[in-house]
Coordinates of C-alpha atoms in Angstrom, one line a residue:
X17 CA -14.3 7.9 3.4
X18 CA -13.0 7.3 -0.3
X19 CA -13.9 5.5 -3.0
X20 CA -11.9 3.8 -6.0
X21 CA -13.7 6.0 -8.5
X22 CA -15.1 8.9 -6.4
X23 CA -12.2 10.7 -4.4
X24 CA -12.2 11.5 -0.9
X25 CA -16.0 12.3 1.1
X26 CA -16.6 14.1 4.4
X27 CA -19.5 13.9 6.9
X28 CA -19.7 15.8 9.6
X29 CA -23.0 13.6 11.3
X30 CA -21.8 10.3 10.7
X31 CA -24.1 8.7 13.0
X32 CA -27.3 9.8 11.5
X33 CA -28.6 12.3 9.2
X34 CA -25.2 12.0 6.9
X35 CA -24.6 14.7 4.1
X36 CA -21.7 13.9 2.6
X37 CA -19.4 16.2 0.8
X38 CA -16.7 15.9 -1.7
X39 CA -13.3 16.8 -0.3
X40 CA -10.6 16.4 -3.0
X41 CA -12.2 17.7 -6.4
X42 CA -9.7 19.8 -7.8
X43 CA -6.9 18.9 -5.8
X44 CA -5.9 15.3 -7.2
X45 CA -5.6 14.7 -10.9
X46 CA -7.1 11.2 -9.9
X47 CA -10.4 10.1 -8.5
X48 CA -9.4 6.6 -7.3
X49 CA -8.2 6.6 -3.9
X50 CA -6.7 3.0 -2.7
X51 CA -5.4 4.3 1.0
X52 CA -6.4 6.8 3.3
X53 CA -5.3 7.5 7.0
X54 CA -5.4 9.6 9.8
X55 CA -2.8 9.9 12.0
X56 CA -2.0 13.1 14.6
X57 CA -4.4 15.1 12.7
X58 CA -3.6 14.8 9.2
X59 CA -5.5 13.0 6.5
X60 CA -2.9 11.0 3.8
X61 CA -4.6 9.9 0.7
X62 CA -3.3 7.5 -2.1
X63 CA -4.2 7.5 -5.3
X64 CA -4.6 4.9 -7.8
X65 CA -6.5 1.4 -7.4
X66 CA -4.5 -1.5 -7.3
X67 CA -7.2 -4.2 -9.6
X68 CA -6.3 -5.5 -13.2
X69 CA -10.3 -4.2 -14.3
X70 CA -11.0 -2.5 -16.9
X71 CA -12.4 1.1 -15.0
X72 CA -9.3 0.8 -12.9
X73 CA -7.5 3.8 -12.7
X74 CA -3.5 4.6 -12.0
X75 CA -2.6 7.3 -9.4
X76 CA -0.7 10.2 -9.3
X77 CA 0.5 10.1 -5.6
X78 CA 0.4 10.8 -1.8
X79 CA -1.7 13.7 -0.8
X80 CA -1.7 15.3 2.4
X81 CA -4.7 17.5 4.3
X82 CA -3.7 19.1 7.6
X83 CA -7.5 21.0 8.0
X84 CA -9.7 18.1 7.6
X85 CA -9.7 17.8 3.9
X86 CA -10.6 21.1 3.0
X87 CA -7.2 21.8 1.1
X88 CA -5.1 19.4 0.1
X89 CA -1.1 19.3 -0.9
X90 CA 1.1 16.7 -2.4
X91 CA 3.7 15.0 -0.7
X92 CA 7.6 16.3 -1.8
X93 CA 8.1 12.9 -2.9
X94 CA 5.4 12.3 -5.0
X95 CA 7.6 11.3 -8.2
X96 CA 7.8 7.5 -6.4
X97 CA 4.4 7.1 -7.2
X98 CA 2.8 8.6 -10.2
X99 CA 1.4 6.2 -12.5
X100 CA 1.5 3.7 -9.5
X101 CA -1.5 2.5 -7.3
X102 CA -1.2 2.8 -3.6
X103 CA -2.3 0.7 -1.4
X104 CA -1.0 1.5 2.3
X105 CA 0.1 4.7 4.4
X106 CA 1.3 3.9 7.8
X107 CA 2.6 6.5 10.1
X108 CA 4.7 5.3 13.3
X109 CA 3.6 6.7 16.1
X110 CA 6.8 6.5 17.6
X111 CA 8.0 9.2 15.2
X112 CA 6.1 11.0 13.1
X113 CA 7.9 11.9 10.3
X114 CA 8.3 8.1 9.5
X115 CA 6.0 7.4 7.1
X116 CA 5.4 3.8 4.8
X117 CA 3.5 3.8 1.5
X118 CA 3.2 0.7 -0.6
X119 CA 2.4 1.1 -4.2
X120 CA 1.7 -1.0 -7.2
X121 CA 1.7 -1.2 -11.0
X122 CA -1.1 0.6 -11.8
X123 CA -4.0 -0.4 -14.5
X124 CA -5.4 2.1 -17.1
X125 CA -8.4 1.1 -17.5
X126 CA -10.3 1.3 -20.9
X127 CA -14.2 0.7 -20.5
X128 CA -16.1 -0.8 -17.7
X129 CA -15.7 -4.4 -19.1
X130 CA -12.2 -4.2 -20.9
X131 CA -9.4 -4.1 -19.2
X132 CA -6.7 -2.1 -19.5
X133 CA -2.7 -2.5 -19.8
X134 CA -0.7 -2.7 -16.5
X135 CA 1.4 0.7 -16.3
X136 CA 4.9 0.3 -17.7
X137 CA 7.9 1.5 -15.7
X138 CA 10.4 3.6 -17.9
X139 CA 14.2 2.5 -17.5
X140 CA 15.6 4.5 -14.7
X141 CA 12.4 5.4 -13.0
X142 CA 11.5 4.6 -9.6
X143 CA 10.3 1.2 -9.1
X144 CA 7.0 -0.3 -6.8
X145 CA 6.8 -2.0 -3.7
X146 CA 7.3 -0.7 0.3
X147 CA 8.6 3.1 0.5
X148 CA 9.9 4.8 3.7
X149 CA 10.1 8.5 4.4
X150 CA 12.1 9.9 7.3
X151 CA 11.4 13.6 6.7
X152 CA 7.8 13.6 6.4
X153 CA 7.2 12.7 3.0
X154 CA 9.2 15.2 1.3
X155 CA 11.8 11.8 -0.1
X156 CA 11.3 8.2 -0.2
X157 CA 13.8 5.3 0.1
X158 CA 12.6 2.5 -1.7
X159 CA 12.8 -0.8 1.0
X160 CA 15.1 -3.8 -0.4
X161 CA 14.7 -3.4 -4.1
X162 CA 16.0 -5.9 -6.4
X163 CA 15.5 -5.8 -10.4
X164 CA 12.8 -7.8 -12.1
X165 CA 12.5 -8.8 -15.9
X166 CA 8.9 -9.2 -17.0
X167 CA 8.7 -11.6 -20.0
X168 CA 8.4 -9.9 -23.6
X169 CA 11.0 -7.5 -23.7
X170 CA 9.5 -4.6 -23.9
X171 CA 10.7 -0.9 -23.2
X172 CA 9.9 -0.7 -18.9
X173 CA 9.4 -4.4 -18.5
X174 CA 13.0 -4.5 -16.0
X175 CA 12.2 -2.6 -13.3
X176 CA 13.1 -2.2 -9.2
X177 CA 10.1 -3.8 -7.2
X178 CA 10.7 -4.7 -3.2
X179 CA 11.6 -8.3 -2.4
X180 CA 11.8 -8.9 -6.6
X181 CA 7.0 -8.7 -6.8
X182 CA 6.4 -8.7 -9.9
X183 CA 3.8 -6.5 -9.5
X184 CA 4.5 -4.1 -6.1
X185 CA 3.4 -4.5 -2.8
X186 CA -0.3 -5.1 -1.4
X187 CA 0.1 -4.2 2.3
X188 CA 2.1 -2.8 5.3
X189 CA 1.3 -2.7 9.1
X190 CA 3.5 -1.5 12.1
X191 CA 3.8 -3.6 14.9
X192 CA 1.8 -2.3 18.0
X193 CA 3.9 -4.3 20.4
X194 CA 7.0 -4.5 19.5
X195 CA 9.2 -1.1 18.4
X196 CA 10.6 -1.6 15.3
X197 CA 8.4 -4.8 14.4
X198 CA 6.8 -4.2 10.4
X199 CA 5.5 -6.5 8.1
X200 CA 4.5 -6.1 4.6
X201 CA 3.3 -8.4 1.9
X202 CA 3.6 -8.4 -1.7
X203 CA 2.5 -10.0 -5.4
X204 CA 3.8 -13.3 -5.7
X205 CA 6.0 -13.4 -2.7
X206 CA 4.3 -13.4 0.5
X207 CA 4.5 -11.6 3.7
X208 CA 8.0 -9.9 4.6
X209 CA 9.4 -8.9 8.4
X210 CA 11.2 -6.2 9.4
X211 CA 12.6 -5.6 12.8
X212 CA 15.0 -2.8 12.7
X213 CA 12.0 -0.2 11.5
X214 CA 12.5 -1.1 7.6
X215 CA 16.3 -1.1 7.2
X216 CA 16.1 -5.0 6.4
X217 CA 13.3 -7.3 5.8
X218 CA 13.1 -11.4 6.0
X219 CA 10.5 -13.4 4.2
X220 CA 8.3 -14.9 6.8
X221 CA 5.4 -17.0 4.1
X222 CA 6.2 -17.7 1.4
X223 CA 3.6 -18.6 -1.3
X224 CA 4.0 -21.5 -4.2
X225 CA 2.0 -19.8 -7.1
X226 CA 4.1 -17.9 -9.5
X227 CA 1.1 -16.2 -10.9
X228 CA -0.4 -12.8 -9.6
X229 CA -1.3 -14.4 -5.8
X230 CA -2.0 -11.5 -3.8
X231 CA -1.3 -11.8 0.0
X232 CA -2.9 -9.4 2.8
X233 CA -3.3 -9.8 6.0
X234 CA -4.4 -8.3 9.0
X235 CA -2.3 -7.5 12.5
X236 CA -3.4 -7.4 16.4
X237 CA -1.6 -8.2 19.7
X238 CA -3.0 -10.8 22.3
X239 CA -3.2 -10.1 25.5
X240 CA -0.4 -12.4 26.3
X241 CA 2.0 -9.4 23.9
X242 CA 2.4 -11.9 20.9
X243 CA 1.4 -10.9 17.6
X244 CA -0.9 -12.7 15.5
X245 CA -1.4 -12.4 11.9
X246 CA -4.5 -13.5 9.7
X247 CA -3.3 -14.1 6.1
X248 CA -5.8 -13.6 3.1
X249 CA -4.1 -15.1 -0.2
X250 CA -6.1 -14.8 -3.1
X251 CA -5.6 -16.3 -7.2
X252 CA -7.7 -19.5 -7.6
X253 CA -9.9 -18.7 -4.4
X254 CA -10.6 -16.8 -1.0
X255 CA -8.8 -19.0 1.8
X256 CA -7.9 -17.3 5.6
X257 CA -5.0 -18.5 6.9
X258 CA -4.1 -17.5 10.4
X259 CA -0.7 -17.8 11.7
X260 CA 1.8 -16.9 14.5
X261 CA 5.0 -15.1 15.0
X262 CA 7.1 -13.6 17.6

């Protein structure tokens, strides 16, 4: 398990009796941890948590255990993400070395009741939103960027974000039915469809508030091989909104 301010735990007698340990301690320069899965038997972990509170914390990357957390190692292209807050890893079992990561603008945080300032993005440095490796995670190609301007001018306010969020993406899931089939969402522009494994992408929702609406959503197949999609949206309140497609 892993915790927004605790790092990665292991149990070895999860169904009773339960001593857990601490995994990553000196191996990630953050203790927030906003994704972790297991796939083929390795453990990914991303750091960073993707709130605007004030003990959020901004990452420092995509770590990788292949012996069940005891040592960890960072991912080659781990220079996509620092300062960033992660909030998916998806690994296509259709080929391994495909992997997804969607990251945010991260928040430092400055007490537990004062938020802090949304990370800036230096000119020229690599944006937020959906990532795709091909070689394992040792690079990342950055999935239908576009530039975005944030009000005020400042130094890192124009920045590449995925399908022009103004604050990075929130999640990512691989179609179990059909090869090929993703979907991610993002800030302030809804959920987005792939179908030629991330090459291209097509707005499926769209959402009408221009503020910081944050769309999730979960994924399953029925038993009749459609997929179905449960949409979370959330600025001015919770509301579940299931929908169809393909």
């Amino acid at each position: 398990m892993a915790a927004a301010g605790g790092g990665v735990w292991r149990t070895d007698k999860a169904l009773g009796g339960a001593n857990w340990v601490n995994v990553s301690d000196g191996f990630f320069g953050s203790g927030a941890i906003g994704a972790l899965t297991y796939d083929a038997g390795i453990l990914y972990a991303g750091t960073g948590e993707d709130a605007a509170a004030g003990d959020a914390e901004a990452g420092v990357g995509v770590y990788k255990s292949t012996d069940g957390g005891k040592t960890w190692t960072a991912l080659g292209g781990n220079a996509s993400f620092t300062n960033r807050a992660i909030r998916t890893i998806a690994i296509d079992h259709n080929d391994g070395n495909a992997i997804y990561v969607t990251s945010g603008r991260g928040v430092h945080g400055i007490s537990s009741t004062t938020a802090g300032a949304v990370s800036q993005i230096p000119p020229g440095t690599p944006g937020v939103g959906v990532w795709k490796s091909t070689d394992g995670g040792a690079t990342f190609t950055q999935a239908q960027p576009s530039l975005v301007s944030i009000a005020g001018g400042q130094p890192g306010q124009s920045f590449l974000s995925s399908f022009g969020s103004s604050r990075g993406a929130t999640a990512l899931a691989i179609d179990p039915t059909h090869t090929g089939v993703i979907y991610a969402s993002a800030y302030n522009v809804g959920i987005w469809r792939s179908i030629d494994n991330g090459a291209t992408w097509t707005q499926i929702h769209s959402v009408t508030n221009t503020g910081a609406m944050r769309s999730e959503f979960a994924l399953a197949s029925t038993p009749d091989g459609h997929t179905r999609i449960v949409l979370w949206r959330r600025r001015q309140r919770h509301a579940l909104q299931p929908f169809f497609r393909r």
